[in-house]
CSV table of C-alpha atoms in Angstrom, one decimal:
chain,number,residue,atom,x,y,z
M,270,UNK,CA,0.0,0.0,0.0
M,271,UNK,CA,3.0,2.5,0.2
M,272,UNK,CA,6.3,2.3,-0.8
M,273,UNK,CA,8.8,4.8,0.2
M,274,UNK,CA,11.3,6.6,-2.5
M,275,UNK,CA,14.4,4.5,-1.7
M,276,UNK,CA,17.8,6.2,-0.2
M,277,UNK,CA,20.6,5.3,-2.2
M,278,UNK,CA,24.2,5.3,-1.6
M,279,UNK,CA,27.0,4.9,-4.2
M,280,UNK,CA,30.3,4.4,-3.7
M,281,UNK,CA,33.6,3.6,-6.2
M,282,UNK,CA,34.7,0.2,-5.1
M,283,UNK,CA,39.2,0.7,-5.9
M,284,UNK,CA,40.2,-1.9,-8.9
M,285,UNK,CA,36.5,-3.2,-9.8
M,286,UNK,CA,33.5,-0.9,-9.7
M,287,UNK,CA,30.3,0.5,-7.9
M,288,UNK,CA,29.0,-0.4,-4.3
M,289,UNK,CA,25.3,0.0,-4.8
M,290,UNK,CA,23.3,0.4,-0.8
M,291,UNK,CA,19.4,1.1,-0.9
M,292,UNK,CA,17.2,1.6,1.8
M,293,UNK,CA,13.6,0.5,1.1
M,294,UNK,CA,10.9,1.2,3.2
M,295,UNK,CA,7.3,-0.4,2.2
M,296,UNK,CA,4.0,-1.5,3.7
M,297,UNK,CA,2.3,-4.5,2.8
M,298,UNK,CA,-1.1,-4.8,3.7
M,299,UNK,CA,-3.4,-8.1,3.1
M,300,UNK,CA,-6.4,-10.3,5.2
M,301,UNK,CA,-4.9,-11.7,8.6
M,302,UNK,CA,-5.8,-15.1,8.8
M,303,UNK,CA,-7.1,-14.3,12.3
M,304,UNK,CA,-9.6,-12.3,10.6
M,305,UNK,CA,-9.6,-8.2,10.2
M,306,UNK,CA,-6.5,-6.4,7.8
M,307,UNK,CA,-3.4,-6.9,8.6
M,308,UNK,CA,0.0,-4.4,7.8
M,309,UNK,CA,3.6,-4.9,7.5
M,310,UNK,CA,5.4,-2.2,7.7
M,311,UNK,CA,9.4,-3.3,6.8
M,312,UNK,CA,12.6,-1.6,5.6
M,313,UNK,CA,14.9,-4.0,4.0
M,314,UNK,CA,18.8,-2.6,3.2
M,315,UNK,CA,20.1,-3.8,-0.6
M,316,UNK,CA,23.6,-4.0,-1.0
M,317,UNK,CA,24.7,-4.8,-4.4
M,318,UNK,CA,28.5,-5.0,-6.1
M,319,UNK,CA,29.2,-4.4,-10.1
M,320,UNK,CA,31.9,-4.8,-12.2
M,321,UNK,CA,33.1,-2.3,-14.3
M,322,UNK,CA,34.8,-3.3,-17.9
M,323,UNK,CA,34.7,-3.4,-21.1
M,324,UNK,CA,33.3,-5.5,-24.1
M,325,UNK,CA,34.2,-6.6,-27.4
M,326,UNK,CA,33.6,-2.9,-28.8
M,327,UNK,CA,35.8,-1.4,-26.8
M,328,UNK,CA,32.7,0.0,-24.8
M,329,UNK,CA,32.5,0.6,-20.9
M,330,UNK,CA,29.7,-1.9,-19.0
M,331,UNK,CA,28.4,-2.7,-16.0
M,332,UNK,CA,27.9,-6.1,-14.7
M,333,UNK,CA,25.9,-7.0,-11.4
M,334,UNK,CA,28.4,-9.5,-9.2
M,335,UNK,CA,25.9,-10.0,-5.9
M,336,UNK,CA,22.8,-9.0,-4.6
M,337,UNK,CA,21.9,-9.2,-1.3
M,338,UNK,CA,18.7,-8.4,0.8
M,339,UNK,CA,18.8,-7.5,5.0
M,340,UNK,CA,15.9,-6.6,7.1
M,341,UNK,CA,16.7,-3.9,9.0
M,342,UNK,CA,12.6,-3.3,10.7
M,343,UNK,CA,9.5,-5.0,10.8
M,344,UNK,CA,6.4,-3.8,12.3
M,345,UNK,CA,2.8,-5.2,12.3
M,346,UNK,CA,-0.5,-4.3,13.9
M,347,UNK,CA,-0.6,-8.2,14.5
M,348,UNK,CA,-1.4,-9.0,18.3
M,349,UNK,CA,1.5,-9.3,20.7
M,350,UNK,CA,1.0,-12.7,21.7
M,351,UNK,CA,0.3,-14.2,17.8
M,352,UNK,CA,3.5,-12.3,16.9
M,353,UNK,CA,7.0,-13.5,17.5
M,354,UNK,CA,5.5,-17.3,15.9
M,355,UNK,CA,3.8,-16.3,12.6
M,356,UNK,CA,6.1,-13.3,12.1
M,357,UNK,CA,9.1,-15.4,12.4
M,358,UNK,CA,6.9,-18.1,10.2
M,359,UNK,CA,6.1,-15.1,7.5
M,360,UNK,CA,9.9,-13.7,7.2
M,361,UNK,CA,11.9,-16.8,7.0
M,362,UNK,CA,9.0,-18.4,4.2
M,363,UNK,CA,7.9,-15.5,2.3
M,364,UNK,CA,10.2,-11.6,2.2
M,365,UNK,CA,13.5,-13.9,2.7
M,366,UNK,CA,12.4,-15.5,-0.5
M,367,UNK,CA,10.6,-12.8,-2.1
M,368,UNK,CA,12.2,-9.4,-1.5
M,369,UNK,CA,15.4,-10.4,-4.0
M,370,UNK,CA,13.2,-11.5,-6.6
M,371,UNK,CA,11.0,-8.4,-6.1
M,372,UNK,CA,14.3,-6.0,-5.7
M,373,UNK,CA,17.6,-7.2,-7.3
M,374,UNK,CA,16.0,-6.9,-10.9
M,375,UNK,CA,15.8,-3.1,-10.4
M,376,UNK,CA,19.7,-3.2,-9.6
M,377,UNK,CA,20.4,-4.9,-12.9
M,378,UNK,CA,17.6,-2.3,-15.0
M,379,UNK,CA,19.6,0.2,-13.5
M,380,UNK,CA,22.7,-0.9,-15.2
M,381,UNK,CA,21.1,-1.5,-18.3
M,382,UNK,CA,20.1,2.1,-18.8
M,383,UNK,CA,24.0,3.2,-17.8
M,384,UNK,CA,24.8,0.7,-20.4
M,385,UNK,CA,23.0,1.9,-22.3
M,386,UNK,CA,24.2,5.6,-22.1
M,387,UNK,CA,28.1,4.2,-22.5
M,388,UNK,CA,26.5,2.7,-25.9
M,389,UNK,CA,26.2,5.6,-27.4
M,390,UNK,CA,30.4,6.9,-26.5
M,391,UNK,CA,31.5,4.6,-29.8
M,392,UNK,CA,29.2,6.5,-32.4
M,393,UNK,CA,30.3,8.3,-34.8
M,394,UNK,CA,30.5,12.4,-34.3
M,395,UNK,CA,30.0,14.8,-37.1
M,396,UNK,CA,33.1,17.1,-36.9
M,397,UNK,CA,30.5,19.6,-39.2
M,398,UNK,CA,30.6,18.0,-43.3
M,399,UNK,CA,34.3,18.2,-42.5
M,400,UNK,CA,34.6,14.2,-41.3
M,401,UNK,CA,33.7,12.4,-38.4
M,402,UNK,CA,35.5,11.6,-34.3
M,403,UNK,CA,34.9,8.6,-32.8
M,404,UNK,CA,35.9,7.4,-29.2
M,405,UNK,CA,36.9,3.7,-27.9
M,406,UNK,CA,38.6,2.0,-25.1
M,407,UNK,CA,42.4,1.7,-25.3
M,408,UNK,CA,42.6,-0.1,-21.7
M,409,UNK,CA,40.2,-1.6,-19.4
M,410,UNK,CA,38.2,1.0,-17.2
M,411,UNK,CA,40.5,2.4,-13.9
M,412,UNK,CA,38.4,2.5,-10.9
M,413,UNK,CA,40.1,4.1,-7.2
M,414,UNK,CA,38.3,5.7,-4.5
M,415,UNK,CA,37.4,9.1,-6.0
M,416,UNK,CA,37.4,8.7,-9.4
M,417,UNK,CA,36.6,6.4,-12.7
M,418,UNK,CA,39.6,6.9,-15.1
M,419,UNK,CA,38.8,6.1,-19.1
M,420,UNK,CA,41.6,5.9,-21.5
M,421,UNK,CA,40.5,6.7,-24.9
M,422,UNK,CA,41.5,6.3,-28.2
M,423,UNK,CA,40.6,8.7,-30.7
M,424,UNK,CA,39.6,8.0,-34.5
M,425,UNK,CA,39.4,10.8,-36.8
M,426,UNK,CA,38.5,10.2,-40.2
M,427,UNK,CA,38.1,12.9,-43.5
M,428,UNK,CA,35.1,13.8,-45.4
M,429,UNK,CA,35.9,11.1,-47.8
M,430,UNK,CA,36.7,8.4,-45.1
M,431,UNK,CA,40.3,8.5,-44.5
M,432,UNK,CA,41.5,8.2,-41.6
M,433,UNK,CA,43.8,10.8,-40.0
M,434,UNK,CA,47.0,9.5,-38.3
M,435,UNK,CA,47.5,10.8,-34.8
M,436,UNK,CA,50.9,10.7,-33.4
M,437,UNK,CA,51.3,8.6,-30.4
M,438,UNK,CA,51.5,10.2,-27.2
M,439,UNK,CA,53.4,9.0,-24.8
M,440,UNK,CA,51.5,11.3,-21.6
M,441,UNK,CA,51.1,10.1,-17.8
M,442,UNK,CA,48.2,11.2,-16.7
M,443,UNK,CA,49.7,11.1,-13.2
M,444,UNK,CA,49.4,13.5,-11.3
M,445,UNK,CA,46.1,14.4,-12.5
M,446,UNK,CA,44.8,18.1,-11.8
M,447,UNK,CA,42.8,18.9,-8.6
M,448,UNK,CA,39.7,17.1,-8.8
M,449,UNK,CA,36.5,19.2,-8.4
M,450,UNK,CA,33.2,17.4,-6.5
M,451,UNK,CA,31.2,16.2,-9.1
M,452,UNK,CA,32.9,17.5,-12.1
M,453,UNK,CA,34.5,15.4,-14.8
M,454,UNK,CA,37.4,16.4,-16.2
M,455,UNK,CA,38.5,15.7,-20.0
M,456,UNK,CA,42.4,15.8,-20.8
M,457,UNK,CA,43.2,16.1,-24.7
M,458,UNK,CA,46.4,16.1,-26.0
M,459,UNK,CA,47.8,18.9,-28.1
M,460,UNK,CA,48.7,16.3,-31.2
M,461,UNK,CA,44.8,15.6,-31.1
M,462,UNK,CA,43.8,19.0,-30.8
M,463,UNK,CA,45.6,19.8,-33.8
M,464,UNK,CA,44.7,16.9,-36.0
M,465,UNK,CA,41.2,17.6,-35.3
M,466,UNK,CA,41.6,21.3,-36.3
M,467,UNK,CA,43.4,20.0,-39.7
M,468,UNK,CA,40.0,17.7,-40.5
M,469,UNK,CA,38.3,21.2,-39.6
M,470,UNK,CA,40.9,23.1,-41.9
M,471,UNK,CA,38.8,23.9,-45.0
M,472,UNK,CA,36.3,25.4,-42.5
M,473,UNK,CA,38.4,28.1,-42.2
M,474,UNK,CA,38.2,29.3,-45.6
M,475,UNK,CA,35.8,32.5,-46.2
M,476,UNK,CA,35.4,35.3,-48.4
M,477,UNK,CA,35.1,38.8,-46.9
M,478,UNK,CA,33.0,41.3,-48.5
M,479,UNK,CA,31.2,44.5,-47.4
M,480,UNK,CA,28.0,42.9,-45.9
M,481,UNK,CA,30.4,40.9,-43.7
M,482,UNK,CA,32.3,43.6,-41.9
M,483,UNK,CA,29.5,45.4,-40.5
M,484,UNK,CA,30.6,49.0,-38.8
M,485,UNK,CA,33.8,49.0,-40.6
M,486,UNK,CA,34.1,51.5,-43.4
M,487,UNK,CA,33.4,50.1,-46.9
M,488,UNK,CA,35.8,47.6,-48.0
M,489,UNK,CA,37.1,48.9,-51.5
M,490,UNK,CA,40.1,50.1,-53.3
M,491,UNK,CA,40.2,53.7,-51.7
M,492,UNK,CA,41.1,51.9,-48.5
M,493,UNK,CA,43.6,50.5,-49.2
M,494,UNK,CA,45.2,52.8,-51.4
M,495,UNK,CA,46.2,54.7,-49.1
M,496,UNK,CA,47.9,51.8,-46.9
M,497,UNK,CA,49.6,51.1,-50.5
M,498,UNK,CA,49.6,53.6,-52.8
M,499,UNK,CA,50.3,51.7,-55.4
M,500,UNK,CA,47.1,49.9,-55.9
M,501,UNK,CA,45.5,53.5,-56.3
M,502,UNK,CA,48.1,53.8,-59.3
M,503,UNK,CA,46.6,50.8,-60.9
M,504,UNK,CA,42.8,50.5,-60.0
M,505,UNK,CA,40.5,52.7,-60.2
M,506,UNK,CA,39.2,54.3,-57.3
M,507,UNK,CA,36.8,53.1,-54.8
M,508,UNK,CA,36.4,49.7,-56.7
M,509,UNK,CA,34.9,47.1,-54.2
M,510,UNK,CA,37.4,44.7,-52.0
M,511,UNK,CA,36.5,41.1,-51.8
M,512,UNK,CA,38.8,39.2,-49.1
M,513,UNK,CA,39.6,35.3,-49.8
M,514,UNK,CA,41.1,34.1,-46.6
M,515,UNK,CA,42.4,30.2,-47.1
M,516,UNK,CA,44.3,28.5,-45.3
M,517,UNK,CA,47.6,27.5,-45.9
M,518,UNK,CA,48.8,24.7,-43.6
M,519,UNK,CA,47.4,22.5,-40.8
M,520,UNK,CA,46.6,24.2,-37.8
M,521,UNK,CA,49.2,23.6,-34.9
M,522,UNK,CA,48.1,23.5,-30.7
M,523,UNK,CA,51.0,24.2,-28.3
M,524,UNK,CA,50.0,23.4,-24.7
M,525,UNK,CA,52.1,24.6,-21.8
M,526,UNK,CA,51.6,24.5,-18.2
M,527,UNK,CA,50.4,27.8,-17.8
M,528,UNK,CA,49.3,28.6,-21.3
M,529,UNK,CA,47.5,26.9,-25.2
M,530,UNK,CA,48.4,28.4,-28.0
M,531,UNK,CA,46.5,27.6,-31.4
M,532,UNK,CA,47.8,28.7,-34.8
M,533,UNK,CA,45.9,29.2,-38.0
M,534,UNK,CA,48.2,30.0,-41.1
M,535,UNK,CA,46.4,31.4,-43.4
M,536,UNK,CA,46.6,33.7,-46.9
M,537,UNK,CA,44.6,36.6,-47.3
M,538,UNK,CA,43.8,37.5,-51.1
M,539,UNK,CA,42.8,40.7,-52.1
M,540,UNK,CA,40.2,41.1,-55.2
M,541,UNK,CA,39.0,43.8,-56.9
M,542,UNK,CA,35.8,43.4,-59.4
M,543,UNK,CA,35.6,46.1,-62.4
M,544,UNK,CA,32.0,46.3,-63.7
M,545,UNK,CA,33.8,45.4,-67.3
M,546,UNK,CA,36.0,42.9,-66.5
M,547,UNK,CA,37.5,40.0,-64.8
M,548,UNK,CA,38.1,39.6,-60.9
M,549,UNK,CA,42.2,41.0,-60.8
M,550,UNK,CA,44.4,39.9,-57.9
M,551,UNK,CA,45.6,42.8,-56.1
M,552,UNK,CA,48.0,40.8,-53.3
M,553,UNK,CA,48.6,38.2,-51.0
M,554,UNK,CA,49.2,38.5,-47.4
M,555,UNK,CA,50.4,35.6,-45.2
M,556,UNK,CA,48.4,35.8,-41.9
């Protein structure tokens, strides 16, 4: 007739997984074979061990190890003097039996949806129309007192499939920073930081025009004569300016211990368009 919301407990169990305690508290209610109703009111402590790996995919799971069920309190509005037989009779034949059938199941559904949310670490991401990342297990799952460790390997691959070649790092990951309450912390490695932005490199490339350099004075020949006069020599005056930025080389991430550095090397093309003629190169700068 009631049932309680459970309290839970978790806790990291060092070298295999998650230590699982619940406290449920529930009423059972029914016909007293003395006649009239008759209520049970018991809280029962679950304790439950898993195992943390990893399967043929390369993908974290949880496995249930042992369940185990405790009474902690029964109560009854059963008479005193009926009570220590039949309650005795009614513990050791029916909730001893009962109560892990009725609650260890909900330990290994539990699972099964954090399964199910590690399922999803392996798929493919979309890096933009650029290519695709994808995550899997190098080693087994680490598991210590404070903290599940996951050492990934990374897959990049290009637009048309091929896979990018990441240098090997060879990084301890001991000490790790400071570890924040319930924060997770993510530690990439410059060498992957910079492939990724190489698969991203043609997302870099953009023409600038007027209508993109909003509040800036018009972008056309008149401008920049006067930062070169020789272009004012050559083309006629205020001719529009389109900019064709492309870059030039793969991008390059420098991480230090106080600082990350990320460089983009890029040309920037000047164009001019003449109403009766061809697009004409102006210059190149190398940003």
């Amino acid at each position: 007739t009631d049932v309680r919301p459970p309290v839970i407990s978790l806790a990291l169990s060092p070298g295999s997984g998650l230590f699982v305690a619940v406290l449920v508290q529930m009423t059972i209610a029914g016909k007293s074979f003395i006649g009239g109703n008759m209520e049970i009111a018991l809280a029962a402590n679950l304790t439950a061990s898993s195992r943390l790996g990893q399967d043929a995919a390369g993908i974290p799971r949880f496995s249930a190890r042992n369940c185990h069920i405790a009474l902690v309190s029964v109560k009854t509005n059963l008479p005193r003097s009926v009570l220590p037989k039949v309650m005795s009779k009614f513990l050791d034949s029916t909730l001893q039996k009962v109560l892990p059938g009725l609650l260890c199941p909900a330990v290994d559904a539990v699972l099964n949806l954090v399964n199910a949310k590690f399922a999803t670490m392996t798929a493919e991401i979309p890096l933009g129309t650029a290519g695709t990342l994808q995550y899997i297990l190098l080693n087994p799952p680490m598991t210590n007192e404070t903290f599940i460790e996951l050492d990934l390997k990374t897959i990049l691959h290009q637009e048309e499939g091929k896979e990018v070649e990441l240098p090997r790092d060879q990084l301890s990951l001991s000490p790790l920073p400071p570890k924040r309450d319930a924060a997770t912390q993510f530690i990439l490695s410059a060498n992957f930081l910079s492939a990724e932005l190489s698969v991203l490199q043609a997302s870099f490339n953009l023409n600038i025009s007027n209508n993109m350099v909003l509040g800036l004075l018009p972008l056309v020949t008149t401008m920049l004569g006067a930062l070169i006069p020789e272009i004012s020599r050559v083309v006629p005056p205020s001719q529009p300016v389109v900019t064709e930025m492309r870059e030039a080389k793969a991008p390059v991430v420098t991480i230090t211990q106080d600082k990350s550095f990320v460089q983009l090397f890029s040309t920037a093309e000047f164009w001019t368009s003449p109403s009766d003629s061809a697009p004409e190169s102006l210059f190149i700068l190398d940003v």
